[in-house]
mmCIF file of C-alpha atoms in Angstrom:
data_model
loop_
_atom_site.group_PDB
_atom_site.id
_atom_site.type_symbol
_atom_site.label_atom_id
_atom_site.label_comp_id
_atom_site.label_asym_id
_atom_site.label_seq_id
_atom_site.Cartn_x
_atom_site.Cartn_y
_atom_site.Cartn_z
ATOM 1 C CA GLU A 1 -4.403 10.353 -22.606
ATOM 2 C CA ASP A 2 -0.832 9.257 -22.142
ATOM 3 C CA GLN A 3 0.470 9.153 -18.563
ATOM 4 C CA VAL A 4 3.637 8.374 -16.754
ATOM 5 C CA THR A 5 3.531 7.874 -13.059
ATOM 6 C CA GLN A 6 6.592 7.379 -10.741
ATOM 7 C CA SER A 7 6.517 6.057 -7.112
ATOM 8 C CA PRO A 8 7.462 6.720 -4.532
ATOM 9 C CA GLU A 9 7.938 10.509 -4.714
ATOM 10 C CA ALA A 10 10.822 10.186 -2.317
ATOM 11 C CA LEU A 11 12.976 7.498 -0.796
ATOM 12 C CA ARG A 12 15.458 7.554 1.956
ATOM 13 C CA LEU A 13 17.909 4.688 2.161
ATOM 14 C CA GLN A 14 20.763 3.706 4.358
ATOM 15 C CA GLU A 15 24.055 3.025 2.505
ATOM 16 C CA GLY A 16 23.814 -0.620 1.362
ATOM 17 C CA GLU A 17 19.956 -0.898 1.590
ATOM 18 C CA SER A 18 18.741 -2.027 -1.794
ATOM 19 C CA SER A 19 15.500 -0.772 -3.190
ATOM 20 C CA SER A 20 13.340 -0.354 -6.376
ATOM 21 C CA LEU A 21 11.725 2.664 -8.006
ATOM 22 C CA ASN A 22 8.645 2.310 -10.060
ATOM 23 C CA CYS A 23 7.432 3.891 -13.283
ATOM 24 C CA SER A 24 4.100 2.949 -14.560
ATOM 25 C CA TYR A 25 2.965 4.198 -17.943
ATOM 26 C CA THR A 26 -0.190 4.279 -20.176
ATOM 27 C CA VAL A 27 0.797 5.280 -23.724
ATOM 28 C CA SER A 28 -0.250 4.238 -27.226
ATOM 29 C CA GLY A 29 2.633 2.796 -29.185
ATOM 30 C CA LEU A 30 5.579 2.888 -26.879
ATOM 31 C CA ARG A 31 8.804 3.457 -28.837
ATOM 32 C CA GLY A 32 11.102 3.579 -25.842
ATOM 33 C CA LEU A 33 11.263 4.046 -22.111
ATOM 34 C CA PHE A 34 14.194 6.185 -20.731
ATOM 35 C CA TRP A 35 15.739 6.574 -17.261
ATOM 36 C CA TYR A 36 17.508 9.731 -16.321
ATOM 37 C CA ARG A 37 19.352 10.882 -13.125
ATOM 38 C CA GLN A 38 19.228 14.554 -12.290
ATOM 39 C CA ASP A 39 21.420 16.284 -9.682
ATOM 40 C CA PRO A 40 20.436 19.609 -8.147
ATOM 41 C CA GLY A 41 21.097 22.546 -10.453
ATOM 42 C CA LYS A 42 22.067 20.251 -13.340
ATOM 43 C CA GLY A 43 20.416 18.874 -16.513
ATOM 44 C CA PRO A 44 19.156 15.248 -16.544
ATOM 45 C CA GLU A 45 22.012 12.724 -17.214
ATOM 46 C CA PHE A 46 21.001 9.679 -19.473
ATOM 47 C CA LEU A 47 21.156 6.272 -17.717
ATOM 48 C CA PHE A 48 19.138 3.710 -19.913
ATOM 49 C CA THR A 49 16.836 3.048 -22.782
ATOM 50 C CA LEU A 50 14.509 0.123 -22.907
ATOM 51 C CA TYR A 51 12.540 -0.656 -25.958
ATOM 52 C CA SER A 52 10.571 -3.865 -25.392
ATOM 53 C CA ALA A 53 8.932 -5.886 -22.541
ATOM 54 C CA GLY A 54 11.359 -8.259 -20.880
ATOM 55 C CA GLU A 55 14.393 -6.072 -21.611
ATOM 56 C CA GLU A 56 16.927 -5.342 -18.909
ATOM 57 C CA LYS A 57 19.918 -3.105 -18.680
ATOM 58 C CA GLU A 58 22.580 -2.678 -16.000
ATOM 59 C CA LYS A 59 25.191 -0.058 -14.987
ATOM 60 C CA GLU A 60 27.121 -0.398 -11.771
ATOM 61 C CA ARG A 61 24.550 -0.553 -8.904
ATOM 62 C CA LEU A 62 21.607 0.201 -11.224
ATOM 63 C CA LYS A 63 19.394 -2.168 -13.142
ATOM 64 C CA ALA A 64 16.490 -1.180 -15.207
ATOM 65 C CA THR A 65 13.695 -3.594 -16.348
ATOM 66 C CA LEU A 66 10.584 -3.238 -18.588
ATOM 67 C CA THR A 67 7.214 -4.924 -18.797
ATOM 68 C CA LYS A 68 4.278 -4.039 -20.870
ATOM 69 C CA LYS A 69 2.872 -1.574 -18.205
ATOM 70 C CA GLU A 70 5.782 -0.537 -15.981
ATOM 71 C CA SER A 71 9.549 -0.194 -15.539
ATOM 72 C CA PHE A 72 11.593 -0.644 -12.383
ATOM 73 C CA LEU A 73 14.915 0.960 -11.447
ATOM 74 C CA HIS A 74 16.628 -1.314 -8.978
ATOM 75 C CA ILE A 75 19.389 0.230 -6.886
ATOM 76 C CA THR A 76 21.628 -2.495 -5.336
ATOM 77 C CA ALA A 77 23.788 -1.614 -2.155
ATOM 78 C CA PRO A 78 23.439 2.117 -2.863
ATOM 79 C CA LYS A 79 26.182 4.704 -1.830
ATOM 80 C CA PRO A 80 25.762 8.282 -0.900
ATOM 81 C CA GLU A 81 26.718 9.415 -4.394
ATOM 82 C CA ASP A 82 23.651 7.619 -5.797
ATOM 83 C CA SER A 83 21.524 10.401 -4.151
ATOM 84 C CA ALA A 84 19.643 12.223 -6.933
ATOM 85 C CA THR A 85 16.277 12.453 -8.472
ATOM 86 C CA TYR A 86 15.528 9.662 -10.891
ATOM 87 C CA LEU A 87 13.281 10.523 -13.848
ATOM 88 C CA CYS A 88 11.496 8.133 -16.080
ATOM 89 C CA ALA A 89 10.354 9.275 -19.650
ATOM 90 C CA VAL A 90 8.492 7.641 -22.464
ATOM 91 C CA GLN A 91 8.540 8.169 -26.156
ATOM 92 C CA ALA A 92 5.534 7.070 -28.041
ATOM 93 C CA GLY A 93 3.652 7.579 -31.184
ATOM 94 C CA ASP A 94 5.096 7.853 -34.759
ATOM 95 C CA SER A 95 8.283 9.818 -34.324
ATOM 96 C CA TRP A 96 11.432 10.014 -32.080
ATOM 97 C CA GLY A 97 10.145 13.296 -30.905
ATOM 98 C CA LYS A 98 9.117 14.437 -27.435
ATOM 99 C CA LEU A 99 9.798 12.643 -24.147
ATOM 100 C CA GLN A 100 6.953 12.622 -21.731
ATOM 101 C CA PHE A 101 8.412 12.687 -18.191
ATOM 102 C CA GLY A 102 7.122 11.429 -14.876
ATOM 103 C CA ALA A 103 7.399 13.565 -11.855
ATOM 104 C CA GLY A 104 10.571 11.789 -10.522
ATOM 105 C CA THR A 105 11.722 9.934 -7.446
ATOM 106 C CA GLN A 106 14.030 11.789 -5.061
ATOM 107 C CA VAL A 107 16.475 9.343 -3.508
ATOM 108 C CA VAL A 108 18.554 10.173 -0.453
ATOM 109 C CA VAL A 109 21.187 7.644 0.621
ATOM 110 C CA THR A 110 22.752 8.224 4.027
ATOM 111 C CA PRO A 111 26.086 6.834 5.239
ATOM 112 C CA GLY B 1 33.929 15.166 -25.527
ATOM 113 C CA ALA B 2 31.702 18.318 -25.839
ATOM 114 C CA GLY B 3 28.167 17.959 -24.588
ATOM 115 C CA VAL B 4 25.145 20.220 -25.099
ATOM 116 C CA SER B 5 25.870 23.675 -23.956
ATOM 117 C CA GLN B 6 23.368 26.394 -23.112
ATOM 118 C CA SER B 7 23.791 30.205 -22.524
ATOM 119 C CA PRO B 8 23.265 32.148 -20.503
ATOM 120 C CA SER B 9 23.300 29.918 -17.437
ATOM 121 C CA ASN B 10 21.117 32.372 -15.512
ATOM 122 C CA LYS B 11 18.945 35.219 -16.812
ATOM 123 C CA VAL B 12 16.970 37.790 -14.617
ATOM 124 C CA THR B 13 14.623 39.953 -16.541
ATOM 125 C CA GLU B 14 11.776 42.258 -15.902
ATOM 126 C CA LYS B 15 8.229 41.468 -16.738
ATOM 127 C CA GLY B 16 7.445 42.576 -20.266
ATOM 128 C CA LYS B 17 10.937 42.251 -21.601
ATOM 129 C CA ASP B 18 12.053 39.790 -24.421
ATOM 130 C CA VAL B 19 14.630 37.200 -23.854
ATOM 131 C CA GLU B 20 16.764 34.830 -26.081
ATOM 132 C CA LEU B 21 18.093 31.601 -24.829
ATOM 133 C CA ARG B 22 20.813 29.671 -26.775
ATOM 134 C CA CYS B 23 21.558 26.031 -27.282
ATOM 135 C CA ASP B 24 24.599 24.351 -28.927
ATOM 136 C CA PRO B 25 23.788 20.717 -29.514
ATOM 137 C CA ILE B 26 26.338 17.845 -29.665
ATOM 138 C CA SER B 27 28.093 17.943 -33.004
ATOM 139 C CA GLY B 28 26.386 15.760 -35.526
ATOM 140 C CA HIS B 29 23.133 15.394 -33.652
ATOM 141 C CA THR B 30 20.223 16.029 -36.093
ATOM 142 C CA ALA B 31 17.491 16.293 -33.551
ATOM 143 C CA LEU B 32 17.153 19.170 -30.989
ATOM 144 C CA TYR B 33 14.605 19.627 -28.148
ATOM 145 C CA TRP B 34 13.509 22.257 -25.928
ATOM 146 C CA TYR B 35 11.911 21.537 -22.439
ATOM 147 C CA ARG B 36 11.152 23.489 -19.473
ATOM 148 C CA GLN B 37 11.239 22.503 -15.778
ATOM 149 C CA SER B 38 9.239 24.464 -13.133
ATOM 150 C CA LEU B 39 8.899 23.769 -9.505
ATOM 151 C CA GLY B 40 5.924 21.416 -9.043
ATOM 152 C CA GLN B 41 5.455 21.061 -12.822
ATOM 153 C CA GLY B 42 8.171 18.633 -13.777
ATOM 154 C CA LEU B 43 9.739 18.556 -17.002
ATOM 155 C CA GLU B 44 7.483 19.573 -19.948
ATOM 156 C CA PHE B 45 8.127 19.407 -23.668
ATOM 157 C CA LEU B 46 8.177 22.685 -25.779
ATOM 158 C CA ILE B 47 9.508 21.950 -29.322
ATOM 159 C CA TYR B 48 11.389 19.421 -31.427
ATOM 160 C CA PHE B 49 13.537 20.181 -34.325
ATOM 161 C CA GLN B 50 14.688 17.572 -37.010
ATOM 162 C CA GLY B 51 17.355 19.434 -38.887
ATOM 163 C CA ASN B 52 16.092 23.104 -39.253
ATOM 164 C CA SER B 53 12.406 22.220 -39.331
ATOM 165 C CA ALA B 54 10.048 21.847 -36.288
ATOM 166 C CA PRO B 55 7.716 18.903 -36.859
ATOM 167 C CA ASP B 56 6.346 19.251 -33.357
ATOM 168 C CA LYS B 57 5.753 22.660 -31.672
ATOM 169 C CA SER B 58 2.699 21.437 -29.630
ATOM 170 C CA GLY B 59 4.369 22.261 -26.225
ATOM 171 C CA LEU B 60 4.889 25.894 -26.907
ATOM 172 C CA PRO B 61 2.603 27.525 -24.179
ATOM 173 C CA SER B 62 1.562 30.686 -26.054
ATOM 174 C CA ASP B 63 2.461 32.750 -29.257
ATOM 175 C CA ARG B 64 4.903 34.601 -27.081
ATOM 176 C CA PHE B 65 7.219 31.567 -27.338
ATOM 177 C CA SER B 66 9.057 30.937 -30.613
ATOM 178 C CA ALA B 67 12.181 28.986 -31.524
ATOM 179 C CA GLU B 68 14.521 28.611 -34.553
ATOM 180 C CA ARG B 69 17.355 26.476 -35.564
ATOM 181 C CA THR B 70 19.951 27.409 -38.206
ATOM 182 C CA GLY B 71 22.412 25.376 -40.034
ATOM 183 C CA GLY B 72 21.187 22.275 -38.402
ATOM 184 C CA SER B 73 22.915 23.161 -35.223
ATOM 185 C CA VAL B 74 22.505 26.240 -32.937
ATOM 186 C CA SER B 75 18.942 26.887 -31.715
ATOM 187 C CA THR B 76 17.404 29.921 -30.099
ATOM 188 C CA LEU B 77 14.362 30.009 -27.921
ATOM 189 C CA THR B 78 12.783 33.516 -27.656
ATOM 190 C CA ILE B 79 10.242 34.556 -25.177
ATOM 191 C CA GLN B 80 8.478 37.820 -25.875
ATOM 192 C CA ARG B 81 6.881 40.065 -23.325
ATOM 193 C CA THR B 82 7.923 37.807 -20.465
ATOM 194 C CA GLN B 83 5.557 37.117 -17.529
ATOM 195 C CA GLN B 84 6.226 35.942 -14.006
ATOM 196 C CA GLU B 85 4.872 32.533 -14.859
ATOM 197 C CA ASP B 86 7.615 32.017 -17.522
ATOM 198 C CA SER B 87 10.133 31.694 -14.655
ATOM 199 C CA ALA B 88 11.661 28.197 -15.026
ATOM 200 C CA VAL B 89 14.707 26.359 -15.928
ATOM 201 C CA TYR B 90 14.774 25.896 -19.715
ATOM 202 C CA LEU B 91 16.581 22.733 -20.889
ATOM 203 C CA CYS B 92 17.802 21.794 -24.322
ATOM 204 C CA ALA B 93 18.626 18.300 -25.435
ATOM 205 C CA SER B 94 19.964 16.680 -28.625
ATOM 206 C CA SER B 95 19.815 13.190 -30.224
ATOM 207 C CA LEU B 96 21.538 11.581 -33.002
ATOM 208 C CA LEU B 97 18.397 9.656 -34.174
ATOM 209 C CA ALA B 98 20.403 7.056 -36.088
ATOM 210 C CA GLY B 99 21.931 3.620 -35.888
ATOM 211 C CA GLY B 100 19.616 2.774 -32.910
ATOM 212 C CA ASN B 101 20.698 5.786 -30.869
ATOM 213 C CA TYR B 102 17.591 7.486 -29.791
ATOM 214 C CA GLU B 103 18.446 8.791 -26.411
ATOM 215 C CA GLN B 104 18.327 12.507 -25.718
ATOM 216 C CA PHE B 105 21.329 14.297 -24.112
ATOM 217 C CA PHE B 106 20.574 17.379 -22.036
ATOM 218 C CA GLY B 107 22.459 20.627 -21.444
ATOM 219 C CA PRO B 108 22.834 22.154 -18.025
ATOM 220 C CA GLY B 109 19.824 24.443 -18.514
ATOM 221 C CA THR B 110 19.117 28.199 -18.419
ATOM 222 C CA ARG B 111 17.521 29.372 -15.182
ATOM 223 C CA LEU B 112 15.155 32.251 -16.151
ATOM 224 C CA THR B 113 13.718 34.585 -13.405
ATOM 225 C CA VAL B 114 11.121 37.190 -14.491
ATOM 226 C CA LEU B 115 10.623 39.813 -11.780
#
């Protein structure tokens, strides 16, 4: 059975304190791995798509990497505005259909 | 530019009533998805449209749930005879599915409360 597991469930950081979030997956035929950010009361906001092991993408203080079993979202020198829940999702199988989401990591960055 | 829009933003209904939730995707996006997000359940897939057809309805929890899409654009999710366990945020997403663009863009959601 396909599984997506995110860790930790919650992370509290001081401003400027870099850290990494983990997304491990067990799926058949990965087509893509997606990272989203979700603020309270809003829909998920797209961050990155990774398609193959070894791929890396960056945006401001965020960098996503992918291996054959997991993905990491690195947050470098975070600011309070990086506080959000970060969701990982995979798309697998023979269509660009449903995303299967992990439970998310809630990140709080304090000044 | 216009993103995915959903209406209403909030809906409170009584158990047993029917509700309709609407989604307007990003113009030109051929694929449309419905998900729901409940406390403690995370985001779960409901149904996927490619054009007006639904190749994957595997996430619809019961036959009280149905969805349609017309003109390759607007979609409506209907829940009949609502139950308290249907209370959740219903999210719609759309995707271009062309030219290497497979990411799904989400709307703000409709928060459904069944009393």
